[in-house]
Amino acid sequence: MKSFFYKLTFGCIMIGGLCVGVMKGQDAKQKWVAKKKDKFLNWKAEGKHRIVILDEIEMATYHS
């Protein structure tokens, strides 16, 4: 399911890039696709490495 979502997202980015390329030109298309692709990859990486910091009350509750 994750690979399907990944492929679907990149497919949508590429289709959007095609539309931007037709309207504004090849340079704008490359900038737009790079920006969206980086944003998606950063969002995906943040989800994997998210660290939750517990306060003192939560720590006491968790360890008792």
PDB file of N, CA and C in Angstrom:
ATOM      1  N   MET A   1       0.828  -1.192   0.000  1.00  0.00           N
ATOM      2  CA  MET A   1       0.000   0.000   0.000  1.00  0.00           C
ATOM      3  C   MET A   1       0.872   1.256   0.000  1.00  0.00           C
ATOM      4  N   LYS A   2       1.979   1.214   0.741  1.00  0.00           N
ATOM      5  CA  LYS A   2       2.860   2.374   0.793  1.00  0.00           C
ATOM      6  C   LYS A   2       3.477   2.657  -0.562  1.00  0.00           C
ATOM      7  N   SER A   3       3.865   1.605  -1.273  1.00  0.00           N
ATOM      8  CA  SER A   3       4.469   1.814  -2.592  1.00  0.00           C
ATOM      9  C   SER A   3       3.437   2.368  -3.571  1.00  0.00           C
ATOM     10  N   PHE A   4       2.188   1.966  -3.424  1.00  0.00           N
ATOM     11  CA  PHE A   4       1.130   2.500  -4.274  1.00  0.00           C
ATOM     12  C   PHE A   4       0.946   3.991  -4.015  1.00  0.00           C
ATOM     13  N   PHE A   5       0.910   4.381  -2.738  1.00  0.00           N
ATOM     14  CA  PHE A   5       0.765   5.790  -2.372  1.00  0.00           C
ATOM     15  C   PHE A   5       1.948   6.601  -2.891  1.00  0.00           C
ATOM     16  N   TYR A   6       3.143   6.040  -2.771  1.00  0.00           N
ATOM     17  CA  TYR A   6       4.364   6.693  -3.239  1.00  0.00           C
ATOM     18  C   TYR A   6       4.306   6.922  -4.750  1.00  0.00           C
ATOM     19  N   LYS A   7       3.928   5.898  -5.502  1.00  0.00           N
ATOM     20  CA  LYS A   7       3.838   6.010  -6.958  1.00  0.00           C
ATOM     21  C   LYS A   7       2.730   6.976  -7.367  1.00  0.00           C
ATOM     22  N   LEU A   8       1.610   6.925  -6.680  1.00  0.00           N
ATOM     23  CA  LEU A   8       0.496   7.809  -6.979  1.00  0.00           C
ATOM     24  C   LEU A   8       0.881   9.269  -6.736  1.00  0.00           C
ATOM     25  N   THR A   9       1.564   9.527  -5.641  1.00  0.00           N
ATOM     26  CA  THR A   9       1.980  10.895  -5.328  1.00  0.00           C
ATOM     27  C   THR A   9       2.948  11.422  -6.372  1.00  0.00           C
ATOM     28  N   PHE A  10       3.952  10.626  -6.742  1.00  0.00           N
ATOM     29  CA  PHE A  10       4.892  11.081  -7.753  1.00  0.00           C
ATOM     30  C   PHE A  10       4.227  11.214  -9.121  1.00  0.00           C
ATOM     31  N   GLY A  11       3.253  10.376  -9.398  1.00  0.00           N
ATOM     32  CA  GLY A  11       2.503  10.524 -10.641  1.00  0.00           C
ATOM     33  C   GLY A  11       1.750  11.847 -10.684  1.00  0.00           C
ATOM     34  N   CYS A  12       1.134  12.206  -9.569  1.00  0.00           N
ATOM     35  CA  CYS A  12       0.423  13.485  -9.493  1.00  0.00           C
ATOM     36  C   CYS A  12       1.385  14.658  -9.624  1.00  0.00           C
ATOM     37  N   ILE A  13       2.565  14.539  -9.012  1.00  0.00           N
ATOM     38  CA  ILE A  13       3.569  15.600  -9.131  1.00  0.00           C
ATOM     39  C   ILE A  13       3.996  15.761 -10.584  1.00  0.00           C
ATOM     40  N   MET A  14       4.195  14.651 -11.269  1.00  0.00           N
ATOM     41  CA  MET A  14       4.618  14.724 -12.666  1.00  0.00           C
ATOM     42  C   MET A  14       3.520  15.283 -13.567  1.00  0.00           C
ATOM     43  N   ILE A  15       2.281  14.926 -13.316  1.00  0.00           N
ATOM     44  CA  ILE A  15       1.172  15.472 -14.106  1.00  0.00           C
ATOM     45  C   ILE A  15       1.039  16.970 -13.846  1.00  0.00           C
ATOM     46  N   GLY A  16       1.172  17.377 -12.584  1.00  0.00           N
ATOM     47  CA  GLY A  16       1.150  18.808 -12.269  1.00  0.00           C
ATOM     48  C   GLY A  16       2.311  19.529 -12.935  1.00  0.00           C
ATOM     49  N   GLY A  17       3.481  18.888 -12.954  1.00  0.00           N
ATOM     50  CA  GLY A  17       4.636  19.468 -13.619  1.00  0.00           C
ATOM     51  C   GLY A  17       4.416  19.631 -15.106  1.00  0.00           C
ATOM     52  N   LEU A  18       3.719  18.694 -15.714  1.00  0.00           N
ATOM     53  CA  LEU A  18       3.392  18.798 -17.135  1.00  0.00           C
ATOM     54  C   LEU A  18       2.521  20.019 -17.394  1.00  0.00           C
ATOM     55  N   CYS A  19       1.530  20.225 -16.547  1.00  0.00           N
ATOM     56  CA  CYS A  19       0.648  21.392 -16.691  1.00  0.00           C
ATOM     57  C   CYS A  19       1.420  22.696 -16.506  1.00  0.00           C
ATOM     58  N   VAL A  20       2.281  22.737 -15.483  1.00  0.00           N
ATOM     59  CA  VAL A  20       3.094  23.932 -15.257  1.00  0.00           C
ATOM     60  C   VAL A  20       4.029  24.155 -16.437  1.00  0.00           C
ATOM     61  N   GLY A  21       4.596  23.092 -16.978  1.00  0.00           N
ATOM     62  CA  GLY A  21       5.487  23.206 -18.124  1.00  0.00           C
ATOM     63  C   GLY A  21       4.807  23.767 -19.354  1.00  0.00           C
ATOM     64  N   VAL A  22       3.562  23.366 -19.569  1.00  0.00           N
ATOM     65  CA  VAL A  22       2.818  23.879 -20.727  1.00  0.00           C
ATOM     66  C   VAL A  22       2.506  25.364 -20.550  1.00  0.00           C
ATOM     67  N   MET A  23       2.152  25.755 -19.329  1.00  0.00           N
ATOM     68  CA  MET A  23       1.755  27.142 -19.082  1.00  0.00           C
ATOM     69  C   MET A  23       2.945  28.096 -18.977  1.00  0.00           C
ATOM     70  N   LYS A  24       3.977  27.698 -18.218  1.00  0.00           N
ATOM     71  CA  LYS A  24       5.047  28.637 -17.883  1.00  0.00           C
ATOM     72  C   LYS A  24       6.402  28.313 -18.490  1.00  0.00           C
ATOM     73  N   GLY A  25       6.567  27.118 -19.007  1.00  0.00           N
ATOM     74  CA  GLY A  25       7.835  26.773 -19.634  1.00  0.00           C
ATOM     75  C   GLY A  25       8.602  25.707 -18.858  1.00  0.00           C
ATOM     76  N   GLN A  26       9.664  25.232 -19.487  1.00  0.00           N
ATOM     77  CA  GLN A  26      10.437  24.104 -18.956  1.00  0.00           C
ATOM     78  C   GLN A  26      11.168  24.443 -17.659  1.00  0.00           C
ATOM     79  N   ASP A  27      11.728  25.661 -17.555  1.00  0.00           N
ATOM     80  CA  ASP A  27      12.446  26.034 -16.334  1.00  0.00           C
ATOM     81  C   ASP A  27      11.513  26.072 -15.128  1.00  0.00           C
ATOM     82  N   ALA A  28      10.343  26.648 -15.308  1.00  0.00           N
ATOM     83  CA  ALA A  28       9.366  26.705 -14.219  1.00  0.00           C
ATOM     84  C   ALA A  28       8.916  25.296 -13.832  1.00  0.00           C
ATOM     85  N   LYS A  29       8.782  24.424 -14.824  1.00  0.00           N
ATOM     86  CA  LYS A  29       8.379  23.040 -14.560  1.00  0.00           C
ATOM     87  C   LYS A  29       9.421  22.344 -13.695  1.00  0.00           C
ATOM     88  N   GLN A  30      10.701  22.494 -14.040  1.00  0.00           N
ATOM     89  CA  GLN A  30      11.763  21.834 -13.282  1.00  0.00           C
ATOM     90  C   GLN A  30      11.823  22.345 -11.853  1.00  0.00           C
ATOM     91  N   LYS A  31      11.672  23.650 -11.666  1.00  0.00           N
ATOM     92  CA  LYS A  31      11.676  24.223 -10.315  1.00  0.00           C
ATOM     93  C   LYS A  31      10.483  23.712  -9.501  1.00  0.00           C
ATOM     94  N   TRP A  32       9.305  23.690 -10.125  1.00  0.00           N
ATOM     95  CA  TRP A  32       8.102  23.268  -9.427  1.00  0.00           C
ATOM     96  C   TRP A  32       8.179  21.801  -9.021  1.00  0.00           C
ATOM     97  N   VAL A  33       8.591  20.942  -9.935  1.00  0.00           N
ATOM     98  CA  VAL A  33       8.695  19.508  -9.644  1.00  0.00           C
ATOM     99  C   VAL A  33       9.731  19.270  -8.548  1.00  0.00           C
ATOM    100  N   ALA A  34      10.872  19.943  -8.600  1.00  0.00           N
ATOM    101  CA  ALA A  34      11.894  19.771  -7.580  1.00  0.00           C
ATOM    102  C   ALA A  34      11.392  20.214  -6.217  1.00  0.00           C
ATOM    103  N   LYS A  35      10.671  21.325  -6.174  1.00  0.00           N
ATOM    104  CA  LYS A  35      10.137  21.829  -4.909  1.00  0.00           C
ATOM    105  C   LYS A  35       9.123  20.852  -4.307  1.00  0.00           C
ATOM    106  N   LYS A  36       8.196  20.377  -5.117  1.00  0.00           N
ATOM    107  CA  LYS A  36       7.170  19.449  -4.628  1.00  0.00           C
ATOM    108  C   LYS A  36       7.775  18.109  -4.217  1.00  0.00           C
ATOM    109  N   LYS A  37       8.738  17.620  -4.996  1.00  0.00           N
ATOM    110  CA  LYS A  37       9.377  16.348  -4.695  1.00  0.00           C
ATOM    111  C   LYS A  37      10.155  16.439  -3.375  1.00  0.00           C
ATOM    112  N   ASP A  38      10.905  17.510  -3.179  1.00  0.00           N
ATOM    113  CA  ASP A  38      11.646  17.704  -1.934  1.00  0.00           C
ATOM    114  C   ASP A  38      10.704  17.820  -0.742  1.00  0.00           C
ATOM    115  N   LYS A  39       9.607  18.536  -0.927  1.00  0.00           N
ATOM    116  CA  LYS A  39       8.636  18.691   0.154  1.00  0.00           C
ATOM    117  C   LYS A  39       8.042  17.337   0.551  1.00  0.00           C
ATOM    118  N   PHE A  40       7.709  16.521  -0.443  1.00  0.00           N
ATOM    119  CA  PHE A  40       7.146  15.201  -0.160  1.00  0.00           C
ATOM    120  C   PHE A  40       8.162  14.301   0.537  1.00  0.00           C
ATOM    121  N   LEU A  41       9.406  14.293   0.056  1.00  0.00           N
ATOM    122  CA  LEU A  41      10.427  13.438   0.666  1.00  0.00           C
ATOM    123  C   LEU A  41      10.761  13.881   2.086  1.00  0.00           C
ATOM    124  N   ASN A  42      10.779  15.197   2.326  1.00  0.00           N
ATOM    125  CA  ASN A  42      11.033  15.693   3.682  1.00  0.00           C
ATOM    126  C   ASN A  42       9.889  15.328   4.618  1.00  0.00           C
ATOM    127  N   TRP A  43       8.650  15.432   4.127  1.00  0.00           N
ATOM    128  CA  TRP A  43       7.499  15.071   4.933  1.00  0.00           C
ATOM    129  C   TRP A  43       7.530  13.583   5.279  1.00  0.00           C
ATOM    130  N   LYS A  44       7.913  12.780   4.317  1.00  0.00           N
ATOM    131  CA  LYS A  44       7.988  11.334   4.534  1.00  0.00           C
ATOM    132  C   LYS A  44       9.084  11.002   5.538  1.00  0.00           C
ATOM    133  N   ALA A  45      10.229  11.677   5.464  1.00  0.00           N
ATOM    134  CA  ALA A  45      11.341  11.427   6.388  1.00  0.00           C
ATOM    135  C   ALA A  45      10.994  11.888   7.796  1.00  0.00           C
ATOM    136  N   GLU A  46      10.260  12.980   7.942  1.00  0.00           N
ATOM    137  CA  GLU A  46       9.878  13.468   9.265  1.00  0.00           C
ATOM    138  C   GLU A  46       8.997  12.463   9.989  1.00  0.00           C
ATOM    139  N   GLY A  47       8.118  11.815   9.277  1.00  0.00           N
ATOM    140  CA  GLY A  47       7.220  10.842   9.892  1.00  0.00           C
ATOM    141  C   GLY A  47       7.958   9.647  10.450  1.00  0.00           C
ATOM    142  N   LYS A  48       9.054   9.259   9.827  1.00  0.00           N
ATOM    143  CA  LYS A  48       9.801   8.093  10.284  1.00  0.00           C
ATOM    144  C   LYS A  48      10.655   8.387  11.508  1.00  0.00           C
ATOM    145  N   HIS A  49      11.157   9.605  11.622  1.00  0.00           N
ATOM    146  CA  HIS A  49      12.118   9.935  12.667  1.00  0.00           C
ATOM    147  C   HIS A  49      11.549  10.880  13.716  1.00  0.00           C
ATOM    148  N   ARG A  50      10.271  10.874  13.883  1.00  0.00           N
ATOM    149  CA  ARG A  50       9.639  11.765  14.849  1.00  0.00           C
ATOM    150  C   ARG A  50       9.912  11.249  16.261  1.00  0.00           C
ATOM    151  N   ILE A  51      10.409  12.112  17.107  1.00  0.00           N
ATOM    152  CA  ILE A  51      10.719  11.765  18.495  1.00  0.00           C
ATOM    153  C   ILE A  51       9.721  12.491  19.388  1.00  0.00           C
ATOM    154  N   VAL A  52       9.125  11.764  20.306  1.00  0.00           N
ATOM    155  CA  VAL A  52       8.168  12.354  21.222  1.00  0.00           C
ATOM    156  C   VAL A  52       8.866  12.559  22.558  1.00  0.00           C
ATOM    157  N   ILE A  53       8.867  13.793  23.024  1.00  0.00           N
ATOM    158  CA  ILE A  53       9.484  14.113  24.305  1.00  0.00           C
ATOM    159  C   ILE A  53       8.374  14.161  25.350  1.00  0.00           C
ATOM    160  N   LEU A  54       8.525  13.363  26.377  1.00  0.00           N
ATOM    161  CA  LEU A  54       7.523  13.289  27.431  1.00  0.00           C
ATOM    162  C   LEU A  54       7.882  14.241  28.566  1.00  0.00           C
ATOM    163  N   ASP A  55       6.863  14.835  29.172  1.00  0.00           N
ATOM    164  CA  ASP A  55       7.142  15.669  30.334  1.00  0.00           C
ATOM    165  C   ASP A  55       7.229  14.792  31.584  1.00  0.00           C
ATOM    166  N   GLU A  56       7.473  15.400  32.728  1.00  0.00           N
ATOM    167  CA  GLU A  56       7.717  14.640  33.963  1.00  0.00           C
ATOM    168  C   GLU A  56       6.520  13.794  34.386  1.00  0.00           C
ATOM    169  N   ILE A  57       5.315  14.314  34.241  1.00  0.00           N
ATOM    170  CA  ILE A  57       4.131  13.566  34.646  1.00  0.00           C
ATOM    171  C   ILE A  57       3.936  12.340  33.757  1.00  0.00           C
ATOM    172  N   GLU A  58       4.108  12.518  32.469  1.00  0.00           N
ATOM    173  CA  GLU A  58       3.977  11.389  31.545  1.00  0.00           C
ATOM    174  C   GLU A  58       5.044  10.348  31.791  1.00  0.00           C
ATOM    175  N   MET A  59       6.254  10.788  32.106  1.00  0.00           N
ATOM    176  CA  MET A  59       7.343   9.848  32.412  1.00  0.00           C
ATOM    177  C   MET A  59       7.006   9.040  33.660  1.00  0.00           C
ATOM    178  N   ALA A  60       6.494   9.702  34.698  1.00  0.00           N
ATOM    179  CA  ALA A  60       6.139   9.017  35.940  1.00  0.00           C
ATOM    180  C   ALA A  60       5.012   8.014  35.680  1.00  0.00           C
ATOM    181  N   THR A  61       4.047   8.400  34.879  1.00  0.00           N
ATOM    182  CA  THR A  61       2.914   7.518  34.573  1.00  0.00           C
ATOM    183  C   THR A  61       3.393   6.336  33.728  1.00  0.00           C
ATOM    184  N   TYR A  62       4.247   6.586  32.787  1.00  0.00           N
ATOM    185  CA  TYR A  62       4.718   5.549  31.887  1.00  0.00           C
ATOM    186  C   TYR A  62       5.574   4.511  32.611  1.00  0.00           C
ATOM    187  N   HIS A  63       6.414   4.954  33.534  1.00  0.00           N
ATOM    188  CA  HIS A  63       7.339   4.048  34.201  1.00  0.00           C
ATOM    189  C   HIS A  63       6.784   3.418  35.469  1.00  0.00           C
ATOM    190  N   SER A  64       5.574   3.749  35.871  1.00  0.00           N
ATOM    191  CA  SER A  64       5.044   3.122  37.090  1.00  0.00           C
ATOM    192  C   SER A  64       4.129   1.974  36.801  1.00  0.00           C
TER     193      SER A  64
END
